[in-house]
C-alpha cells in the first residue's frame, strides 16, 4: 500500500480500523502508537489521513480555510443505491448547517444565531435541568440498581435539547432511535442491509424535522433557538435560508442531546472508576466544574471530527494533497503528553484542562458548550448529594455504537444500598 503522497503505508496504519473494538473501547489508547511514532498517517481502510497529536489537531481546527469543515456531516461509509433510493423517497435533503459551512457564510450565520447561546439566555434553562434531574432521581433512588443511560442520562439531555430548540416534547423514544440512526448514517460503517434500515429512520427523521418546522412557522413567538432562527429569517432571508432551517432542525436535535448524554455517561463512569476523586467531589461540590472539564478532556463524547484540505498543504512534516480528507482525533490529542502532563491521569486540579479539544476549536467551536457544561454540572451536583455511595456494577461490559465520532456507553449500570441514602439517614 502507498498513500496518495507516494509514501509507503506502515503496517499499523494499514490495519487501523476505527469501527473495531480497540478504537471503540478507547480511541486514545488505540492511537498511542501513532502519537509516538507516526502522528499523521494515511488509513487505506478509511480513505482518510488520521491526525493524532494535540498541536496538529489544533492547528487544523484553527485554519478552517485550508482545512474546510464542509465534509463534517458527510457519510463516512459510501451509501448503497438501495439506501440512496430510500432516502430519496423521503425527500431527504440534508445540506449546510453551521458545522459544515465555509466562510464567509458561516460566520455571518453564526453571529445571526448566537444570542440563544449566551450565558444569560442559558440561565433560563438551569431551573428546568435541576427539576428534571431531581424528578428522575426521585424515581430511582429507592431501587438500589439502575442503568443510568436508559433511565435518565438519555432522556434528560433530549428533553433539555427540545426545550432549548423550542420543539414540543413528544415521542422521545422515536427521537432516540432516529438520532442513533443519524449517527450510524454519518459516522458508522453499516452493512448494506443495515443501510436501508438506517436510511428509513433517517428519512423519517428528516420528515419529522420538516413537520416541526412548519408547525413552528405558524407561531414563531416565544423561547427556543429554532423559533428565534425563524424570526431571524424574516429579517435576514439570505443568511437564514429555508434549507438551512430544515437541516439545522434535524442536526440540532442530534447536536444538542446525543453529545451531552454520552458525555455525562462517560463522566460518571470515569469518576466512579476513580473513587478517590468521586469522594472528593462528594465532600467538596465546588470542585465539580473542574471535574466536568477534566472528564471532557479524558473521556469526551466527540472522539474525532473531519476536515478536507482545500489546497496542497502540510500537517506536521507530512505533505497533504488538495482534496485529502482528514480525521482529526481529538480524543487522542487530549491524551497527548506533549501538551498535558501525565495525560492519562484524571487530575481535577490541572491548570490547562480547558485546553481540551472535545468541543473543537476556532471559529466553529461548539456553540452549545456552556449548555452541555451546565447540564453535566447539575447532574454531578445531584448525584454526589443523593447517591454518594453508588458504585459501578462490577464486571459489566461496556458497548458502543460503532462509529468514528460520537462515543458513549450504551448502558451504565450502577448500584447502591438504599438504606444508606443520605436523605433517609437525615430523617
Ligand atoms: C459544533 C462537540 C453539545 C450545538 C460542535 C463541534 C464539536 C462539538 C466537536 C464542531 C467544532 C469544530 O468544528 O470546531 C460537542 C460536545 C457536546 C456538544 C462534545 C457535549 C458535551 C452541544 C449542545 C449544542 C451544540 C448541547 C446545542 C444546544 C453545536 C452547534 C455547533 C456545534 C450549533 C456548530 C458550531 C459552528 O459550526 O459554528 N460541537 N457539542 N453542541 N455544536 Fe456542539
mmCIF file of N, CA, C and O and ligand atoms in Angstrom, residues 61-62 64 69 72 97-101 103 106-107 109-110 114 117 122 157 160-161 164-165 225 244 248 251-264 296 300-307 328 330 356-373 375-376 406, ligand 1:
data_model
loop_
_atom_site.group_PDB
_atom_site.id
_atom_site.type_symbol
_atom_site.label_atom_id
_atom_site.label_comp_id
_atom_site.label_asym_id
_atom_site.label_seq_id
_atom_site.Cartn_x
_atom_site.Cartn_y
_atom_site.Cartn_z
ATOM 1 N N UNK A 61 -7.924 22.606 13.268
ATOM 2 C CA UNK A 61 -9.162 23.281 13.686
ATOM 3 C C UNK A 61 -9.037 24.797 13.475
ATOM 4 O O UNK A 61 -10.002 25.454 13.075
ATOM 5 N N UNK A 62 -7.845 25.326 13.758
ATOM 6 C CA UNK A 62 -7.680 26.781 13.736
ATOM 7 C C UNK A 62 -7.805 27.350 12.316
ATOM 8 O O UNK A 62 -8.316 28.440 12.124
ATOM 9 N N UNK A 64 -9.600 27.108 9.211
ATOM 10 C CA UNK A 64 -10.734 26.480 8.531
ATOM 11 C C UNK A 64 -10.858 26.903 7.063
ATOM 12 O O UNK A 64 -11.837 26.585 6.416
ATOM 13 N N UNK A 69 -14.419 22.568 6.831
ATOM 14 C CA UNK A 69 -15.284 21.624 7.558
ATOM 15 C C UNK A 69 -16.437 21.099 6.696
ATOM 16 O O UNK A 69 -17.341 20.457 7.215
ATOM 17 N N UNK A 72 -17.938 17.647 7.306
ATOM 18 C CA UNK A 72 -18.163 17.220 8.699
ATOM 19 C C UNK A 72 -19.353 16.275 8.848
ATOM 20 O O UNK A 72 -19.343 15.402 9.715
ATOM 21 N N UNK A 97 -25.426 23.123 7.477
ATOM 22 C CA UNK A 97 -25.870 23.650 8.765
ATOM 23 C C UNK A 97 -24.777 24.663 9.136
ATOM 24 O O UNK A 97 -24.184 25.244 8.251
ATOM 25 N N UNK A 98 -24.498 24.855 10.414
ATOM 26 C CA UNK A 98 -23.360 25.720 10.737
ATOM 27 C C UNK A 98 -22.055 24.943 10.666
ATOM 28 O O UNK A 98 -21.039 25.428 10.171
ATOM 29 N N UNK A 99 -22.126 23.713 11.157
ATOM 30 C CA UNK A 99 -20.904 22.973 11.440
ATOM 31 C C UNK A 99 -20.129 22.591 10.179
ATOM 32 O O UNK A 99 -18.936 22.373 10.216
ATOM 33 N N UNK A 100 -20.838 22.534 9.029
ATOM 34 C CA UNK A 100 -20.174 22.133 7.784
ATOM 35 C C UNK A 100 -20.225 23.248 6.729
ATOM 36 O O UNK A 100 -20.175 22.992 5.539
ATOM 37 N N UNK A 101 -20.317 24.487 7.200
ATOM 38 C CA UNK A 101 -20.441 25.637 6.285
ATOM 39 C C UNK A 101 -19.109 26.383 6.205
ATOM 40 O O UNK A 101 -18.470 26.626 7.233
ATOM 41 N N UNK A 103 -16.560 29.706 5.210
ATOM 42 C CA UNK A 103 -16.621 31.176 5.284
ATOM 43 C C UNK A 103 -16.830 31.735 3.877
ATOM 44 O O UNK A 103 -16.455 31.080 2.917
ATOM 45 N N UNK A 106 -20.533 31.099 6.885
ATOM 46 C CA UNK A 106 -20.635 30.522 8.233
ATOM 47 C C UNK A 106 -20.671 31.586 9.325
ATOM 48 O O UNK A 106 -21.551 31.582 10.193
ATOM 49 N N UNK A 107 -19.718 32.525 9.278
ATOM 50 C CA UNK A 107 -19.602 33.487 10.383
ATOM 51 C C UNK A 107 -20.816 34.409 10.458
ATOM 52 O O UNK A 107 -21.303 34.740 11.537
ATOM 53 N N UNK A 109 -23.812 33.684 9.613
ATOM 54 C CA UNK A 109 -24.935 32.932 10.167
ATOM 55 C C UNK A 109 -24.728 32.667 11.664
ATOM 56 O O UNK A 109 -25.648 32.776 12.462
ATOM 57 N N UNK A 110 -23.508 32.327 12.009
ATOM 58 C CA UNK A 110 -23.217 32.048 13.426
ATOM 59 C C UNK A 110 -23.528 33.288 14.265
ATOM 60 O O UNK A 110 -24.155 33.198 15.316
ATOM 61 N N UNK A 114 -26.419 33.580 17.399
ATOM 62 C CA UNK A 114 -25.654 33.328 18.614
ATOM 63 C C UNK A 114 -26.423 33.591 19.902
ATOM 64 O O UNK A 114 -26.161 32.972 20.927
ATOM 65 N N UNK A 117 -27.373 31.267 22.778
ATOM 66 C CA UNK A 117 -26.321 30.501 23.461
ATOM 67 C C UNK A 117 -25.576 31.320 24.506
ATOM 68 O O UNK A 117 -24.651 30.838 25.135
ATOM 69 N N UNK A 122 -28.924 31.142 28.644
ATOM 70 C CA UNK A 122 -28.845 29.761 29.144
ATOM 71 C C UNK A 122 -29.342 29.652 30.580
ATOM 72 O O UNK A 122 -29.836 28.604 30.993
ATOM 73 N N UNK A 157 -31.063 15.022 28.700
ATOM 74 C CA UNK A 157 -30.491 15.896 27.660
ATOM 75 C C UNK A 157 -31.413 16.056 26.447
ATOM 76 O O UNK A 157 -31.459 17.124 25.838
ATOM 77 N N UNK A 160 -34.041 18.574 27.493
ATOM 78 C CA UNK A 160 -33.435 19.911 27.542
ATOM 79 C C UNK A 160 -33.174 20.431 26.125
ATOM 80 O O UNK A 160 -33.429 21.596 25.814
ATOM 81 N N UNK A 161 -32.702 19.536 25.263
ATOM 82 C CA UNK A 161 -32.418 19.941 23.879
ATOM 83 C C UNK A 161 -33.691 20.431 23.191
ATOM 84 O O UNK A 161 -33.699 21.477 22.523
ATOM 85 N N UNK A 164 -34.597 23.718 24.567
ATOM 86 C CA UNK A 164 -33.687 24.742 24.040
ATOM 87 C C UNK A 164 -34.080 25.143 22.618
ATOM 88 O O UNK A 164 -34.058 26.311 22.244
ATOM 89 N N UNK A 165 -34.460 24.141 21.821
ATOM 90 C CA UNK A 165 -34.808 24.427 20.424
ATOM 91 C C UNK A 165 -36.223 24.985 20.292
ATOM 92 O O UNK A 165 -36.572 25.557 19.262
ATOM 93 N N UNK A 225 -34.383 28.200 20.358
ATOM 94 C CA UNK A 225 -33.432 28.631 19.328
ATOM 95 C C UNK A 225 -34.022 28.559 17.924
ATOM 96 O O UNK A 225 -33.812 29.445 17.107
ATOM 97 N N UNK A 244 -31.413 25.788 5.193
ATOM 98 C CA UNK A 244 -30.660 25.834 6.433
ATOM 99 C C UNK A 244 -31.547 25.477 7.625
ATOM 100 O O UNK A 244 -31.171 24.678 8.482
ATOM 101 N N UNK A 248 -30.834 22.349 9.946
ATOM 102 C CA UNK A 248 -30.417 22.640 11.315
ATOM 103 C C UNK A 248 -31.395 22.061 12.333
ATOM 104 O O UNK A 248 -31.009 21.675 13.423
ATOM 105 N N UNK A 251 -30.192 18.392 12.461
ATOM 106 C CA UNK A 251 -28.849 18.282 13.040
ATOM 107 C C UNK A 251 -28.825 18.825 14.461
ATOM 108 O O UNK A 251 -28.112 18.317 15.323
ATOM 109 N N UNK A 252 -29.646 19.849 14.705
ATOM 110 C CA UNK A 252 -29.657 20.482 16.025
ATOM 111 C C UNK A 252 -30.161 19.544 17.104
ATOM 112 O O UNK A 252 -29.636 19.528 18.218
ATOM 113 N N UNK A 253 -31.166 18.746 16.770
ATOM 114 C CA UNK A 253 -31.686 17.803 17.771
ATOM 115 C C UNK A 253 -30.579 16.831 18.184
ATOM 116 O O UNK A 253 -30.388 16.540 19.358
ATOM 117 N N UNK A 254 -29.800 16.384 17.195
ATOM 118 C CA UNK A 254 -28.709 15.448 17.497
ATOM 119 C C UNK A 254 -27.581 16.159 18.256
ATOM 120 O O UNK A 254 -27.118 15.692 19.297
ATOM 121 N N UNK A 255 -27.160 17.314 17.707
ATOM 122 C CA UNK A 255 -26.014 18.034 18.304
ATOM 123 C C UNK A 255 -26.289 18.381 19.750
ATOM 124 O O UNK A 255 -25.395 18.365 20.583
ATOM 125 N N UNK A 256 -27.539 18.698 20.040
ATOM 126 C CA UNK A 256 -27.837 19.214 21.366
ATOM 127 C C UNK A 256 -28.084 18.122 22.395
ATOM 128 O O UNK A 256 -28.055 18.393 23.574
ATOM 129 N N UNK A 257 -28.353 16.887 21.971
ATOM 130 C CA UNK A 257 -28.637 15.915 23.033
ATOM 131 C C UNK A 257 -27.735 14.691 23.081
ATOM 132 O O UNK A 257 -27.287 14.288 24.135
ATOM 133 N N UNK A 258 -27.428 14.110 21.921
ATOM 134 C CA UNK A 258 -26.667 12.860 21.954
ATOM 135 C C UNK A 258 -25.271 13.099 22.538
ATOM 136 O O UNK A 258 -24.769 12.322 23.357
ATOM 137 N N UNK A 259 -24.654 14.202 22.132
ATOM 138 C CA UNK A 259 -23.324 14.571 22.636
ATOM 139 C C UNK A 259 -23.307 14.684 24.154
ATOM 140 O O UNK A 259 -22.387 14.209 24.811
ATOM 141 N N UNK A 260 -24.347 15.314 24.687
ATOM 142 C CA UNK A 260 -24.375 15.591 26.123
ATOM 143 C C UNK A 260 -24.722 14.328 26.905
ATOM 144 O O UNK A 260 -24.169 14.088 27.982
ATOM 145 N N UNK A 261 -25.633 13.517 26.357
ATOM 146 C CA UNK A 261 -25.966 12.249 27.012
ATOM 147 C C UNK A 261 -24.711 11.378 27.124
ATOM 148 O O UNK A 261 -24.398 10.835 28.190
ATOM 149 N N UNK A 262 -23.980 11.257 26.028
ATOM 150 C CA UNK A 262 -22.756 10.448 26.051
ATOM 151 C C UNK A 262 -21.716 11.045 27.001
ATOM 152 O O UNK A 262 -21.037 10.321 27.728
ATOM 153 N N UNK A 263 -21.564 12.362 26.965
ATOM 154 C CA UNK A 263 -20.535 12.997 27.805
ATOM 155 C C UNK A 263 -20.821 12.733 29.277
ATOM 156 O O UNK A 263 -19.905 12.487 30.073
ATOM 157 N N UNK A 264 -22.105 12.761 29.654
ATOM 158 C CA UNK A 264 -22.460 12.545 31.056
ATOM 159 C C UNK A 264 -22.215 11.094 31.458
ATOM 160 O O UNK A 264 -21.705 10.819 32.545
ATOM 161 N N UNK A 296 -14.351 15.826 30.323
ATOM 162 C CA UNK A 296 -14.486 16.108 28.887
ATOM 163 C C UNK A 296 -13.142 15.909 28.174
ATOM 164 O O UNK A 296 -13.087 15.487 27.026
ATOM 165 N N UNK A 300 -14.144 12.344 26.489
ATOM 166 C CA UNK A 300 -15.168 13.201 25.880
ATOM 167 C C UNK A 300 -16.120 12.394 25.016
ATOM 168 O O UNK A 300 -15.906 11.203 24.757
ATOM 169 N N UNK A 301 -17.197 13.034 24.580
ATOM 170 C CA UNK A 301 -18.207 12.314 23.812
ATOM 171 C C UNK A 301 -18.038 12.485 22.302
ATOM 172 O O UNK A 301 -18.655 11.764 21.536
ATOM 173 N N UNK A 302 -17.230 13.437 21.877
ATOM 174 C CA UNK A 302 -16.896 13.516 20.452
ATOM 175 C C UNK A 302 -15.424 13.127 20.339
ATOM 176 O O UNK A 302 -14.551 13.815 20.858
ATOM 177 N N UNK A 303 -15.164 11.980 19.713
ATOM 178 C CA UNK A 303 -13.801 11.442 19.679
ATOM 179 C C UNK A 303 -12.993 11.998 18.515
ATOM 180 O O UNK A 303 -11.773 12.081 18.594
ATOM 181 N N UNK A 304 -13.672 12.330 17.424
ATOM 182 C CA UNK A 304 -12.939 12.761 16.234
ATOM 183 C C UNK A 304 -13.842 13.615 15.359
ATOM 184 O O UNK A 304 -15.066 13.456 15.387
ATOM 185 N N UNK A 305 -13.238 14.505 14.585
ATOM 186 C CA UNK A 305 -14.010 15.366 13.697
ATOM 187 C C UNK A 305 -13.336 15.364 12.336
ATOM 188 O O UNK A 305 -12.265 14.772 12.179
ATOM 189 N N UNK A 306 -13.956 16.001 11.330
ATOM 190 C CA UNK A 306 -13.385 15.890 9.977
ATOM 191 C C UNK A 306 -13.182 17.238 9.290
ATOM 192 O O UNK A 306 -13.935 18.181 9.502
ATOM 193 N N UNK A 307 -12.162 17.275 8.444
ATOM 194 C CA UNK A 307 -11.871 18.431 7.608
ATOM 195 C C UNK A 307 -11.372 17.920 6.246
ATOM 196 O O UNK A 307 -10.904 16.782 6.142
ATOM 197 N N UNK A 328 -9.484 14.093 12.360
ATOM 198 C CA UNK A 328 -8.659 14.678 13.425
ATOM 199 C C UNK A 328 -9.202 14.168 14.754
ATOM 200 O O UNK A 328 -10.342 14.439 15.130
ATOM 201 N N UNK A 330 -9.624 14.154 18.259
ATOM 202 C CA UNK A 330 -9.479 14.986 19.458
ATOM 203 C C UNK A 330 -9.269 14.131 20.705
ATOM 204 O O UNK A 330 -8.537 14.525 21.615
ATOM 205 N N UNK A 356 -8.594 21.279 26.322
ATOM 206 C CA UNK A 356 -9.003 20.091 25.560
ATOM 207 C C UNK A 356 -9.752 20.481 24.283
ATOM 208 O O UNK A 356 -10.286 21.591 24.167
ATOM 209 N N UNK A 357 -9.783 19.540 23.325
ATOM 210 C CA UNK A 357 -10.359 19.846 22.007
ATOM 211 C C UNK A 357 -11.686 19.128 21.771
ATOM 212 O O UNK A 357 -12.141 18.991 20.634
ATOM 213 N N UNK A 358 -12.315 18.682 22.850
ATOM 214 C CA UNK A 358 -13.577 17.935 22.706
ATOM 215 C C UNK A 358 -14.676 18.790 22.080
ATOM 216 O O UNK A 358 -15.554 18.265 21.390
ATOM 217 N N UNK A 359 -14.653 20.088 22.301
ATOM 218 C CA UNK A 359 -15.647 20.982 21.671
ATOM 219 C C UNK A 359 -15.119 21.564 20.357
ATOM 220 O O UNK A 359 -15.699 22.517 19.828
ATOM 221 N N UNK A 360 -14.025 21.022 19.822
ATOM 222 C CA UNK A 360 -13.410 21.624 18.651
ATOM 223 C C UNK A 360 -12.645 22.872 19.073
ATOM 224 O O UNK A 360 -12.356 23.071 20.259
ATOM 225 N N UNK A 361 -12.324 23.699 18.074
ATOM 226 C CA UNK A 361 -11.526 24.891 18.381
ATOM 227 C C UNK A 361 -11.671 25.875 17.228
ATOM 228 O O UNK A 361 -11.865 25.482 16.090
ATOM 229 N N UNK A 362 -11.571 27.167 17.545
ATOM 230 C CA UNK A 362 -11.594 28.168 16.481
ATOM 231 C C UNK A 362 -13.008 28.599 16.151
ATOM 232 O O UNK A 362 -13.909 28.524 16.981
ATOM 233 N N UNK A 363 -13.212 29.004 14.895
ATOM 234 C CA UNK A 363 -14.465 29.691 14.572
ATOM 235 C C UNK A 363 -15.690 28.770 14.546
ATOM 236 O O UNK A 363 -16.815 29.248 14.558
ATOM 237 N N UNK A 364 -15.474 27.462 14.510
ATOM 238 C CA UNK A 364 -16.625 26.547 14.572
ATOM 239 C C UNK A 364 -16.801 25.938 15.954
ATOM 240 O O UNK A 364 -17.620 25.024 16.123
ATOM 241 N N UNK A 365 -16.017 26.387 16.913
ATOM 242 C CA UNK A 365 -16.077 25.719 18.219
ATOM 243 C C UNK A 365 -17.532 25.613 18.691
ATOM 244 O O UNK A 365 -18.340 26.532 18.482
ATOM 245 N N UNK A 366 -17.847 24.504 19.337
ATOM 246 C CA UNK A 366 -19.214 24.179 19.743
ATOM 247 C C UNK A 366 -19.926 25.389 20.351
ATOM 248 O O UNK A 366 -19.472 25.965 21.333
ATOM 249 N N UNK A 367 -21.072 25.728 19.790
ATOM 250 C CA UNK A 367 -21.851 26.843 20.338
ATOM 251 C C UNK A 367 -22.585 26.427 21.605
ATOM 252 O O UNK A 367 -22.931 27.260 22.427
ATOM 253 N N UNK A 368 -22.843 25.130 21.743
ATOM 254 C CA UNK A 368 -23.638 24.655 22.877
ATOM 255 C C UNK A 368 -22.805 24.255 24.073
ATOM 256 O O UNK A 368 -23.330 23.677 25.030
ATOM 257 N N UNK A 369 -21.506 24.580 24.060
ATOM 258 C CA UNK A 369 -20.625 24.040 25.113
ATOM 259 C C UNK A 369 -21.072 24.461 26.510
ATOM 260 O O UNK A 369 -20.981 23.658 27.447
ATOM 261 N N UNK A 370 -21.578 25.661 26.661
ATOM 262 C CA UNK A 370 -21.961 26.079 28.021
ATOM 263 C C UNK A 370 -23.267 25.444 28.480
ATOM 264 O O UNK A 370 -23.465 25.232 29.673
ATOM 265 N N UNK A 371 -24.132 25.107 27.538
ATOM 266 C CA UNK A 371 -25.333 24.351 27.920
ATOM 267 C C UNK A 371 -24.933 22.935 28.349
ATOM 268 O O UNK A 371 -25.420 22.414 29.351
ATOM 269 N N UNK A 372 -24.023 22.328 27.603
ATOM 270 C CA UNK A 372 -23.554 20.982 27.962
ATOM 271 C C UNK A 372 -22.890 21.005 29.341
ATOM 272 O O UNK A 372 -23.160 20.151 30.187
ATOM 273 N N UNK A 373 -22.044 21.990 29.570
ATOM 274 C CA UNK A 373 -21.360 22.085 30.875
ATOM 275 C C UNK A 373 -22.366 22.260 32.002
ATOM 276 O O UNK A 373 -22.233 21.661 33.070
ATOM 277 N N UNK A 375 -25.501 21.282 32.119
ATOM 278 C CA UNK A 375 -26.196 20.017 32.396
ATOM 279 C C UNK A 375 -25.292 19.055 33.151
ATOM 280 O O UNK A 375 -25.710 18.419 34.121
ATOM 281 N N UNK A 376 -24.052 18.962 32.725
ATOM 282 C CA UNK A 376 -23.140 17.999 33.356
ATOM 283 C C UNK A 376 -22.869 18.385 34.813
ATOM 284 O O UNK A 376 -22.798 17.540 35.691
ATOM 285 N N UNK A 406 -19.098 9.870 17.606
ATOM 286 C CA UNK A 406 -19.903 10.034 18.822
ATOM 287 C C UNK A 406 -19.664 8.833 19.730
ATOM 288 O O UNK A 406 -19.929 7.696 19.351
HETATM 289 C C1 LIG B 1 -20.266 22.179 16.977
HETATM 290 C C2 LIG B 1 -18.970 18.900 20.327
HETATM 291 C C3 LIG B 1 -23.034 19.859 22.862
HETATM 292 C C4 LIG B 1 -24.517 22.781 19.287
HETATM 293 C C5 LIG B 1 -19.576 21.208 17.665
HETATM 294 C C6 LIG B 1 -18.305 20.641 17.247
HETATM 295 C C7 LIG B 1 -17.954 19.722 18.177
HETATM 296 C C8 LIG B 1 -18.988 19.702 19.196
HETATM 297 C C9 LIG B 1 -16.702 18.855 18.171
HETATM 298 C C10 LIG B 1 -17.509 21.031 15.981
HETATM 299 C C11 LIG B 1 -16.456 22.030 16.394
HETATM 300 C C12 LIG B 1 -15.481 22.473 15.318
HETATM 301 O O1 LIG B 1 -15.661 22.168 14.129
HETATM 302 O O2 LIG B 1 -14.500 23.173 15.697
HETATM 303 C C13 LIG B 1 -19.949 18.911 21.326
HETATM 304 C C14 LIG B 1 -19.867 18.152 22.565
HETATM 305 C C15 LIG B 1 -21.004 18.421 23.279
HETATM 306 C C16 LIG B 1 -21.800 19.345 22.486
HETATM 307 C C17 LIG B 1 -18.712 17.243 22.965
HETATM 308 C C18 LIG B 1 -21.441 17.919 24.633
HETATM 309 C C19 LIG B 1 -20.638 17.526 25.587
HETATM 310 C C20 LIG B 1 -23.786 20.741 22.116
HETATM 311 C C21 LIG B 1 -25.069 21.265 22.509
HETATM 312 C C22 LIG B 1 -25.498 22.058 21.480
HETATM 313 C C23 LIG B 1 -24.471 22.063 20.460
HETATM 314 C C24 LIG B 1 -25.771 20.972 23.830
HETATM 315 C C25 LIG B 1 -26.771 22.860 21.321
HETATM 316 C C26 LIG B 1 -27.532 23.238 22.264
HETATM 317 C C27 LIG B 1 -23.475 22.908 18.381
HETATM 318 C C28 LIG B 1 -23.524 23.763 17.201
HETATM 319 C C29 LIG B 1 -22.293 23.601 16.539
HETATM 320 C C30 LIG B 1 -21.523 22.632 17.319
HETATM 321 C C31 LIG B 1 -24.685 24.654 16.768
HETATM 322 C C32 LIG B 1 -21.841 24.278 15.229
HETATM 323 C C33 LIG B 1 -20.981 25.497 15.501
HETATM 324 C C34 LIG B 1 -20.361 26.109 14.257
HETATM 325 O O3 LIG B 1 -20.039 25.390 13.311
HETATM 326 O O4 LIG B 1 -20.168 27.333 14.233
HETATM 327 N N1 LIG B 1 -19.966 20.616 18.858
HETATM 328 N N2 LIG B 1 -21.125 19.605 21.306
HETATM 329 N N3 LIG B 1 -23.449 21.237 20.880
HETATM 330 N N4 LIG B 1 -22.265 22.257 18.432
HETATM 331 FE FE1 LIG B 1 -21.660 21.007 19.923
#
